[in-house]
Amino acid sequence: MSQISENKQISPYMAFYMVTTMQIGVGILGFERYIAKTAGHDAWISVIIGGLLFNVLIWMIYRILSRENADIIGVHRNLFGRWIGGTLSFLLLIYFSSTILTVLRTYIEVIQIWIFPELGTPIITFILLGLAYSYVIGGIRVVAGLSVLGFFMSLPLFLLKYYALKNAHYTNFLPILDHSFSDLMAATKGVTLDYLGFELILLYLPFLKHPEKSQKWAHLGNLFTMFTYLITVFVSFVYFNQEQLQHTIWATLTLWKIVDLPFAQRFEYAGIALWLFVILPNICIGFWSVSRGIHRLYKIKQKSALRTMMFIIFICSILVVDRQQVDILNTKVSQIGFYILYAYIPFLFVIQLILGKGNGKGKGRKTSNG
């Protein structure tokens, strides 16, 4: 797909870990409340609908990039020219940066509410950004390896849902299909934020060896995410009734409180600490991809772009001061992501077909190593 040396590329199967790592972040700690507002106990259906729709979007993204033989920066340049294409790429990078800020600031809020209420946002932000920088400067291979580590570190946490099932009320799911189609679609829109992140493949796909072979792994990663969200929704819905769920902001964290282990009395503390291995790969993939995009767009050294990005994210994180603003940030990013995925990606797909471009000989093919 690109003129990138093989020693800077990663294996196709890494798409599985990078896709699911980006999708499973802080959202899974409390998304049940939001989707249950409109679809109630039928919200699990929306999780399936969202997962299947996102597989269609993954297919579209692979088709768009393979036709141009480029990343999204090259696709924009080939389809719309230098100036319009550059503007579209800039706006997309702004959106990707906002998703990094959303994940970072939401995780900081979790730390402040549940563990260190007196610890200031600047200190936590500085520590997390410092950790992220130490990995991102190592390149895409280090970041991909971190996503594998995060994947396996988080798996034991899902086994702890067994404790909630001891007090399950399976009748909470009845009656099934009790909500209208419009309610289910509204809940599907609400679950968008939880599936966001996979679209960064628009930037890092050229760094996957044999990109065409990585597509099946990207689909499997998305399906694994869907399965994970389904299990999470199932456990929360059988433990909480709908009224309780509407007053539970962090459902998964609340369930961790009932975990009874002989060596850990307040397991939610350990769970939040372990969740760092999920969040860190999430923001590292974002930082690497966006800094790479800035390098491609403006010919700035990637390390310089990374440092500038982190400074801006640091300032923005401090400016978000309370729970209400964090909630607004999550809502706005989710809305923007919804339209980018369900409107802009199909728009690019159709425009590419209409213009008849995509012979793989455009300017987008000329990418430098990174």
mmCIF file of C-alpha atoms in Angstrom, residues 17-316:
data_model
loop_
_atom_site.group_PDB
_atom_site.id
_atom_site.type_symbol
_atom_site.label_atom_id
_atom_site.label_comp_id
_atom_site.label_asym_id
_atom_site.label_seq_id
_atom_site.Cartn_x
_atom_site.Cartn_y
_atom_site.Cartn_z
ATOM 1 C CA TYR A 17 -5.693 -5.715 19.048
ATOM 2 C CA MET A 18 -5.472 -2.123 17.836
ATOM 3 C CA VAL A 19 -9.136 -1.979 16.806
ATOM 4 C CA THR A 20 -10.545 -3.515 19.973
ATOM 5 C CA THR A 21 -8.103 -1.583 22.193
ATOM 6 C CA MET A 22 -9.299 1.712 20.716
ATOM 7 C CA GLN A 23 -12.961 0.752 21.110
ATOM 8 C CA ILE A 24 -12.837 -0.539 24.685
ATOM 9 C CA GLY A 25 -11.841 2.396 26.873
ATOM 10 C CA VAL A 26 -13.489 4.402 29.623
ATOM 11 C CA GLY A 27 -16.902 4.219 27.939
ATOM 12 C CA ILE A 28 -17.433 0.615 28.991
ATOM 13 C CA LEU A 29 -17.237 1.637 32.661
ATOM 14 C CA GLY A 30 -20.607 3.394 32.523
ATOM 15 C CA PHE A 31 -22.236 3.323 29.072
ATOM 16 C CA GLU A 32 -25.208 1.170 30.155
ATOM 17 C CA ARG A 33 -27.013 4.108 31.745
ATOM 18 C CA TYR A 34 -26.987 6.142 28.548
ATOM 19 C CA ILE A 35 -28.291 3.503 26.160
ATOM 20 C CA ALA A 36 -30.925 2.357 28.662
ATOM 21 C CA LYS A 37 -32.454 5.853 28.740
ATOM 22 C CA THR A 38 -34.129 5.319 25.381
ATOM 23 C CA ALA A 39 -34.275 1.542 24.836
ATOM 24 C CA GLY A 40 -34.538 0.319 28.434
ATOM 25 C CA HIS A 41 -33.940 -3.397 28.901
ATOM 26 C CA ASP A 42 -33.908 -3.856 25.095
ATOM 27 C CA ALA A 43 -30.739 -1.744 24.756
ATOM 28 C CA TRP A 44 -28.666 -4.903 24.249
ATOM 29 C CA ILE A 45 -30.183 -5.093 20.751
ATOM 30 C CA SER A 46 -28.683 -1.684 19.984
ATOM 31 C CA VAL A 47 -25.239 -2.991 20.936
ATOM 32 C CA ILE A 48 -25.595 -5.706 18.291
ATOM 33 C CA ILE A 49 -26.939 -3.285 15.661
ATOM 34 C CA GLY A 50 -24.090 -0.858 16.347
ATOM 35 C CA GLY A 51 -21.468 -3.595 16.136
ATOM 36 C CA LEU A 52 -22.769 -4.895 12.805
ATOM 37 C CA LEU A 53 -23.020 -1.387 11.323
ATOM 38 C CA PHE A 54 -19.453 -0.674 12.354
ATOM 39 C CA ASN A 55 -18.305 -3.795 10.531
ATOM 40 C CA VAL A 56 -19.849 -2.318 7.383
ATOM 41 C CA LEU A 57 -17.962 0.923 8.036
ATOM 42 C CA ILE A 58 -14.696 -0.990 8.471
ATOM 43 C CA TRP A 59 -15.294 -2.608 5.081
ATOM 44 C CA MET A 60 -15.900 0.838 3.552
ATOM 45 C CA ILE A 61 -12.719 2.249 5.069
ATOM 46 C CA TYR A 62 -10.625 -0.595 3.675
ATOM 47 C CA ARG A 63 -12.187 -0.115 0.250
ATOM 48 C CA ILE A 64 -11.531 3.631 0.299
ATOM 49 C CA LEU A 65 -7.882 3.266 1.298
ATOM 50 C CA SER A 66 -7.141 0.314 -0.977
ATOM 51 C CA ARG A 67 -8.503 2.102 -4.053
ATOM 52 C CA GLU A 68 -6.187 5.076 -3.493
ATOM 53 C CA ASN A 69 -3.333 2.975 -2.132
ATOM 54 C CA ALA A 70 -2.881 5.608 0.578
ATOM 55 C CA ASP A 71 -3.867 6.736 4.033
ATOM 56 C CA ILE A 72 -6.695 9.241 4.532
ATOM 57 C CA ILE A 73 -4.330 12.192 3.995
ATOM 58 C CA GLY A 74 -3.505 10.850 0.531
ATOM 59 C CA VAL A 75 -7.144 10.021 -0.199
ATOM 60 C CA HIS A 76 -8.235 13.588 0.570
ATOM 61 C CA ARG A 77 -5.454 15.023 -1.580
ATOM 62 C CA ASN A 78 -6.240 12.756 -4.512
ATOM 63 C CA LEU A 79 -9.997 13.331 -4.421
ATOM 64 C CA PHE A 80 -10.233 17.020 -3.528
ATOM 65 C CA GLY A 81 -6.856 18.550 -4.284
ATOM 66 C CA ARG A 82 -4.210 20.089 -2.066
ATOM 67 C CA TRP A 83 -6.198 22.859 -0.363
ATOM 68 C CA ILE A 84 -9.655 21.354 0.101
ATOM 69 C CA GLY A 85 -8.166 17.945 0.822
ATOM 70 C CA GLY A 86 -5.718 19.472 3.292
ATOM 71 C CA THR A 87 -8.546 21.293 5.078
ATOM 72 C CA LEU A 88 -10.590 18.093 5.371
ATOM 73 C CA SER A 89 -7.559 16.239 6.717
ATOM 74 C CA PHE A 90 -6.921 19.016 9.262
ATOM 75 C CA LEU A 91 -10.523 18.858 10.500
ATOM 76 C CA LEU A 92 -10.325 15.082 10.785
ATOM 77 C CA LEU A 93 -7.126 15.352 12.834
ATOM 78 C CA ILE A 94 -8.892 17.828 15.137
ATOM 79 C CA TYR A 95 -11.653 15.269 15.653
ATOM 80 C CA PHE A 96 -9.164 12.479 16.388
ATOM 81 C CA SER A 97 -7.415 14.753 18.895
ATOM 82 C CA SER A 98 -10.737 15.424 20.611
ATOM 83 C CA THR A 99 -11.280 11.676 21.062
ATOM 84 C CA ILE A 100 -7.884 11.442 22.796
ATOM 85 C CA LEU A 101 -8.853 14.322 25.093
ATOM 86 C CA THR A 102 -12.202 12.656 25.853
ATOM 87 C CA VAL A 103 -10.642 9.344 26.875
ATOM 88 C CA LEU A 104 -7.899 11.029 28.896
ATOM 89 C CA ARG A 105 -10.138 13.460 30.753
ATOM 90 C CA THR A 106 -12.833 10.860 31.487
ATOM 91 C CA TYR A 107 -10.279 8.458 32.976
ATOM 92 C CA ILE A 108 -8.882 11.304 35.080
ATOM 93 C CA GLU A 109 -12.377 11.954 36.386
ATOM 94 C CA VAL A 110 -12.712 8.286 37.365
ATOM 95 C CA ILE A 111 -9.429 8.489 39.298
ATOM 96 C CA GLN A 112 -10.513 11.679 41.058
ATOM 97 C CA ILE A 113 -13.975 10.419 42.013
ATOM 98 C CA TRP A 114 -13.064 6.908 43.097
ATOM 99 C CA ILE A 115 -9.452 7.018 44.335
ATOM 100 C CA PHE A 116 -7.792 10.440 44.721
ATOM 101 C CA PRO A 117 -10.472 13.157 45.059
ATOM 102 C CA GLU A 118 -7.903 15.729 46.210
ATOM 103 C CA LEU A 119 -5.399 15.105 43.423
ATOM 104 C CA GLY A 120 -5.449 17.913 40.863
ATOM 105 C CA THR A 121 -6.154 17.418 37.171
ATOM 106 C CA PRO A 122 -2.813 18.956 36.039
ATOM 107 C CA ILE A 123 -0.786 16.414 38.040
ATOM 108 C CA ILE A 124 -2.669 13.355 36.769
ATOM 109 C CA THR A 125 -2.660 14.699 33.203
ATOM 110 C CA PHE A 126 1.081 15.323 33.320
ATOM 111 C CA ILE A 127 1.784 11.786 34.592
ATOM 112 C CA LEU A 128 -0.446 10.105 31.983
ATOM 113 C CA LEU A 129 0.927 12.202 29.122
ATOM 114 C CA GLY A 130 4.476 11.492 30.262
ATOM 115 C CA LEU A 131 3.780 7.747 30.209
ATOM 116 C CA ALA A 132 2.156 8.022 26.782
ATOM 117 C CA TYR A 133 5.093 10.014 25.379
ATOM 118 C CA SER A 134 7.600 7.388 26.516
ATOM 119 C CA TYR A 135 5.776 4.757 24.452
ATOM 120 C CA VAL A 136 4.767 6.788 21.415
ATOM 121 C CA ILE A 137 8.325 7.945 20.633
ATOM 122 C CA GLY A 138 9.214 4.255 20.323
ATOM 123 C CA GLY A 139 7.165 4.041 17.146
ATOM 124 C CA ILE A 140 4.193 2.079 15.894
ATOM 125 C CA ARG A 141 5.672 -1.274 16.880
ATOM 126 C CA VAL A 142 5.974 -0.269 20.529
ATOM 127 C CA VAL A 143 2.460 1.181 20.514
ATOM 128 C CA ALA A 144 1.050 -1.974 18.909
ATOM 129 C CA GLY A 145 2.857 -4.129 21.469
ATOM 130 C CA LEU A 146 1.357 -2.036 24.243
ATOM 131 C CA SER A 147 -2.122 -2.677 22.834
ATOM 132 C CA VAL A 148 -1.489 -6.445 23.021
ATOM 133 C CA LEU A 149 -0.336 -6.088 26.636
ATOM 134 C CA GLY A 150 -3.418 -4.006 27.476
ATOM 135 C CA PHE A 151 -5.708 -6.570 25.871
ATOM 136 C CA PHE A 152 -4.445 -9.480 27.960
ATOM 137 C CA MET A 153 -4.109 -7.436 31.156
ATOM 138 C CA SER A 154 -7.796 -6.505 30.988
ATOM 139 C CA LEU A 155 -9.180 -9.999 30.342
ATOM 140 C CA PRO A 156 -9.167 -11.135 34.019
ATOM 141 C CA LEU A 157 -11.305 -8.114 34.957
ATOM 142 C CA PHE A 158 -14.179 -9.436 32.850
ATOM 143 C CA LEU A 159 -14.167 -12.713 34.767
ATOM 144 C CA LEU A 160 -15.121 -10.764 37.884
ATOM 145 C CA LYS A 161 -18.609 -10.225 36.468
ATOM 146 C CA TYR A 162 -19.328 -13.648 37.971
ATOM 147 C CA TYR A 163 -19.839 -11.976 41.357
ATOM 148 C CA ALA A 164 -22.694 -9.864 39.984
ATOM 149 C CA LEU A 165 -24.373 -12.927 38.494
ATOM 150 C CA LYS A 166 -24.732 -14.395 41.990
ATOM 151 C CA ASN A 167 -27.445 -11.792 42.595
ATOM 152 C CA ALA A 168 -28.878 -11.710 39.090
ATOM 153 C CA HIS A 169 -32.540 -11.079 38.322
ATOM 154 C CA TYR A 170 -32.990 -12.447 34.815
ATOM 155 C CA THR A 171 -36.581 -11.253 34.632
ATOM 156 C CA ASN A 172 -35.153 -7.726 34.213
ATOM 157 C CA PHE A 173 -34.888 -8.541 30.502
ATOM 158 C CA LEU A 174 -38.601 -9.187 30.138
ATOM 159 C CA PRO A 175 -40.588 -8.424 28.098
ATOM 160 C CA ILE A 176 -38.217 -8.665 25.135
ATOM 161 C CA LEU A 177 -38.737 -6.303 22.170
ATOM 162 C CA ASP A 178 -40.873 -3.996 24.258
ATOM 163 C CA HIS A 179 -39.482 -0.825 22.632
ATOM 164 C CA SER A 180 -40.026 0.730 19.227
ATOM 165 C CA PHE A 181 -37.576 0.689 16.348
ATOM 166 C CA SER A 182 -36.952 4.418 16.813
ATOM 167 C CA ASP A 183 -36.015 3.794 20.472
ATOM 168 C CA LEU A 184 -33.531 1.134 19.414
ATOM 169 C CA MET A 185 -32.022 3.453 16.803
ATOM 170 C CA ALA A 186 -31.690 6.234 19.373
ATOM 171 C CA ALA A 187 -29.845 3.817 21.666
ATOM 172 C CA THR A 188 -27.666 2.722 18.726
ATOM 173 C CA LYS A 189 -26.691 6.349 18.232
ATOM 174 C CA GLY A 190 -25.941 6.550 21.940
ATOM 175 C CA VAL A 191 -23.579 3.575 21.797
ATOM 176 C CA THR A 192 -21.522 5.261 19.061
ATOM 177 C CA LEU A 193 -19.002 6.751 21.506
ATOM 178 C CA ASP A 194 -18.237 3.287 22.826
ATOM 179 C CA TYR A 195 -17.365 1.958 19.363
ATOM 180 C CA LEU A 196 -15.352 5.028 18.336
ATOM 181 C CA GLY A 197 -11.615 4.729 17.825
ATOM 182 C CA PHE A 198 -11.353 2.047 15.170
ATOM 183 C CA GLU A 199 -11.440 4.777 12.504
ATOM 184 C CA LEU A 200 -7.823 5.654 13.338
ATOM 185 C CA ILE A 201 -7.047 2.842 10.937
ATOM 186 C CA LEU A 202 -7.500 5.583 8.329
ATOM 187 C CA LEU A 203 -4.037 6.778 9.408
ATOM 188 C CA TYR A 204 -2.097 3.696 10.471
ATOM 189 C CA LEU A 205 -3.257 1.151 7.867
ATOM 190 C CA PRO A 206 -0.141 1.638 5.649
ATOM 191 C CA PHE A 207 1.955 0.419 8.575
ATOM 192 C CA LEU A 208 0.270 -2.975 8.554
ATOM 193 C CA LYS A 209 2.053 -5.572 6.430
ATOM 194 C CA HIS A 210 -0.210 -6.835 3.652
ATOM 195 C CA PRO A 211 -3.114 -4.493 4.570
ATOM 196 C CA GLU A 212 -5.598 -6.621 2.657
ATOM 197 C CA LYS A 213 -4.864 -9.513 5.037
ATOM 198 C CA SER A 214 -5.455 -7.302 8.076
ATOM 199 C CA GLN A 215 -9.088 -6.592 7.181
ATOM 200 C CA LYS A 216 -10.424 -9.836 8.618
ATOM 201 C CA TRP A 217 -8.574 -9.100 11.862
ATOM 202 C CA ALA A 218 -10.094 -5.621 12.028
ATOM 203 C CA HIS A 219 -13.571 -7.151 11.620
ATOM 204 C CA LEU A 220 -12.817 -9.734 14.303
ATOM 205 C CA GLY A 221 -11.588 -7.003 16.631
ATOM 206 C CA ASN A 222 -14.844 -5.115 16.198
ATOM 207 C CA LEU A 223 -16.873 -8.287 16.783
ATOM 208 C CA PHE A 224 -14.889 -8.974 19.953
ATOM 209 C CA THR A 225 -15.743 -5.460 21.113
ATOM 210 C CA MET A 226 -19.420 -6.107 20.391
ATOM 211 C CA PHE A 227 -19.277 -9.358 22.366
ATOM 212 C CA THR A 228 -17.574 -7.574 25.283
ATOM 213 C CA TYR A 229 -20.219 -4.848 25.360
ATOM 214 C CA LEU A 230 -22.979 -7.462 25.151
ATOM 215 C CA ILE A 231 -21.616 -9.324 28.182
ATOM 216 C CA THR A 232 -21.252 -6.034 30.064
ATOM 217 C CA VAL A 233 -24.816 -4.952 29.259
ATOM 218 C CA PHE A 234 -26.190 -8.385 30.160
ATOM 219 C CA VAL A 235 -24.528 -8.439 33.582
ATOM 220 C CA SER A 236 -25.500 -4.846 34.421
ATOM 221 C CA PHE A 237 -29.111 -5.335 33.320
ATOM 222 C CA VAL A 238 -29.627 -8.489 35.369
ATOM 223 C CA TYR A 239 -28.033 -6.924 38.463
ATOM 224 C CA PHE A 240 -29.622 -3.447 38.331
ATOM 225 C CA ASN A 241 -33.232 -2.744 37.518
ATOM 226 C CA GLN A 242 -33.900 0.141 35.122
ATOM 227 C CA GLU A 243 -34.586 2.663 37.876
ATOM 228 C CA GLN A 244 -31.353 1.801 39.694
ATOM 229 C CA LEU A 245 -29.415 1.962 36.438
ATOM 230 C CA GLN A 246 -30.556 5.527 35.745
ATOM 231 C CA HIS A 247 -29.004 6.595 39.061
ATOM 232 C CA THR A 248 -25.768 4.643 38.573
ATOM 233 C CA ILE A 249 -23.219 6.694 36.631
ATOM 234 C CA TRP A 250 -20.433 4.086 36.632
ATOM 235 C CA ALA A 251 -22.218 0.723 36.519
ATOM 236 C CA THR A 252 -19.126 -1.434 35.949
ATOM 237 C CA LEU A 253 -17.180 0.315 38.697
ATOM 238 C CA THR A 254 -20.122 -0.147 41.057
ATOM 239 C CA LEU A 255 -20.161 -3.872 40.273
ATOM 240 C CA TRP A 256 -16.465 -4.059 41.122
ATOM 241 C CA LYS A 257 -17.386 -2.915 44.639
ATOM 242 C CA ILE A 258 -19.176 -6.205 45.300
ATOM 243 C CA VAL A 259 -16.126 -8.296 44.363
ATOM 244 C CA ASP A 260 -15.052 -10.174 47.473
ATOM 245 C CA LEU A 261 -11.458 -11.359 47.314
ATOM 246 C CA PRO A 262 -9.442 -12.349 50.410
ATOM 247 C CA PHE A 263 -6.475 -10.212 49.341
ATOM 248 C CA ALA A 264 -8.395 -7.106 48.164
ATOM 249 C CA GLN A 265 -11.155 -5.472 50.213
ATOM 250 C CA ARG A 266 -11.741 -2.514 47.883
ATOM 251 C CA PHE A 267 -11.258 -4.164 44.527
ATOM 252 C CA GLU A 268 -12.528 -1.156 42.579
ATOM 253 C CA TYR A 269 -9.231 0.563 43.430
ATOM 254 C CA ALA A 270 -7.252 -2.288 41.901
ATOM 255 C CA GLY A 271 -9.637 -2.423 38.933
ATOM 256 C CA ILE A 272 -9.202 1.263 38.126
ATOM 257 C CA ALA A 273 -5.429 0.914 38.427
ATOM 258 C CA LEU A 274 -5.402 -2.104 36.089
ATOM 259 C CA TRP A 275 -7.642 -0.217 33.678
ATOM 260 C CA LEU A 276 -4.668 2.061 33.018
ATOM 261 C CA PHE A 277 -3.354 -0.765 30.799
ATOM 262 C CA VAL A 278 -6.510 -0.327 28.701
ATOM 263 C CA ILE A 279 -6.473 3.474 28.618
ATOM 264 C CA LEU A 280 -2.750 3.917 27.934
ATOM 265 C CA PRO A 281 -2.705 1.970 24.623
ATOM 266 C CA ASN A 282 -5.892 3.810 23.688
ATOM 267 C CA ILE A 283 -4.345 7.270 23.950
ATOM 268 C CA CYS A 284 -0.956 6.094 22.619
ATOM 269 C CA ILE A 285 -2.478 4.820 19.372
ATOM 270 C CA GLY A 286 -4.325 8.127 19.092
ATOM 271 C CA PHE A 287 -1.229 10.251 19.699
ATOM 272 C CA TRP A 288 0.914 8.241 17.307
ATOM 273 C CA SER A 289 -1.707 8.295 14.544
ATOM 274 C CA VAL A 290 -2.515 12.011 14.791
ATOM 275 C CA SER A 291 1.143 13.061 15.039
ATOM 276 C CA ARG A 292 1.796 10.885 11.998
ATOM 277 C CA GLY A 293 -1.077 12.624 10.205
ATOM 278 C CA ILE A 294 0.353 16.061 11.051
ATOM 279 C CA HIS A 295 3.750 14.920 9.757
ATOM 280 C CA ARG A 296 2.148 13.783 6.497
ATOM 281 C CA LEU A 297 0.064 16.912 6.108
ATOM 282 C CA TYR A 298 2.548 19.642 7.037
ATOM 283 C CA LYS A 299 5.941 17.898 6.683
ATOM 284 C CA ILE A 300 6.676 18.569 10.360
ATOM 285 C CA LYS A 301 8.834 16.083 12.247
ATOM 286 C CA GLN A 302 6.575 13.592 13.962
ATOM 287 C CA LYS A 303 8.260 14.079 17.356
ATOM 288 C CA SER A 304 7.724 17.850 17.136
ATOM 289 C CA ALA A 305 4.085 17.321 16.182
ATOM 290 C CA LEU A 306 3.694 14.903 19.104
ATOM 291 C CA ARG A 307 5.109 17.351 21.653
ATOM 292 C CA THR A 308 2.911 20.167 20.365
ATOM 293 C CA MET A 309 -0.156 17.925 20.473
ATOM 294 C CA MET A 310 0.533 16.839 24.023
ATOM 295 C CA PHE A 311 0.946 20.424 25.178
ATOM 296 C CA ILE A 312 -2.417 21.379 23.630
ATOM 297 C CA ILE A 313 -4.126 18.303 25.109
ATOM 298 C CA PHE A 314 -2.603 19.145 28.513
ATOM 299 C CA ILE A 315 -4.057 22.668 28.429
ATOM 300 C CA CYS A 316 -7.458 21.452 27.206
#
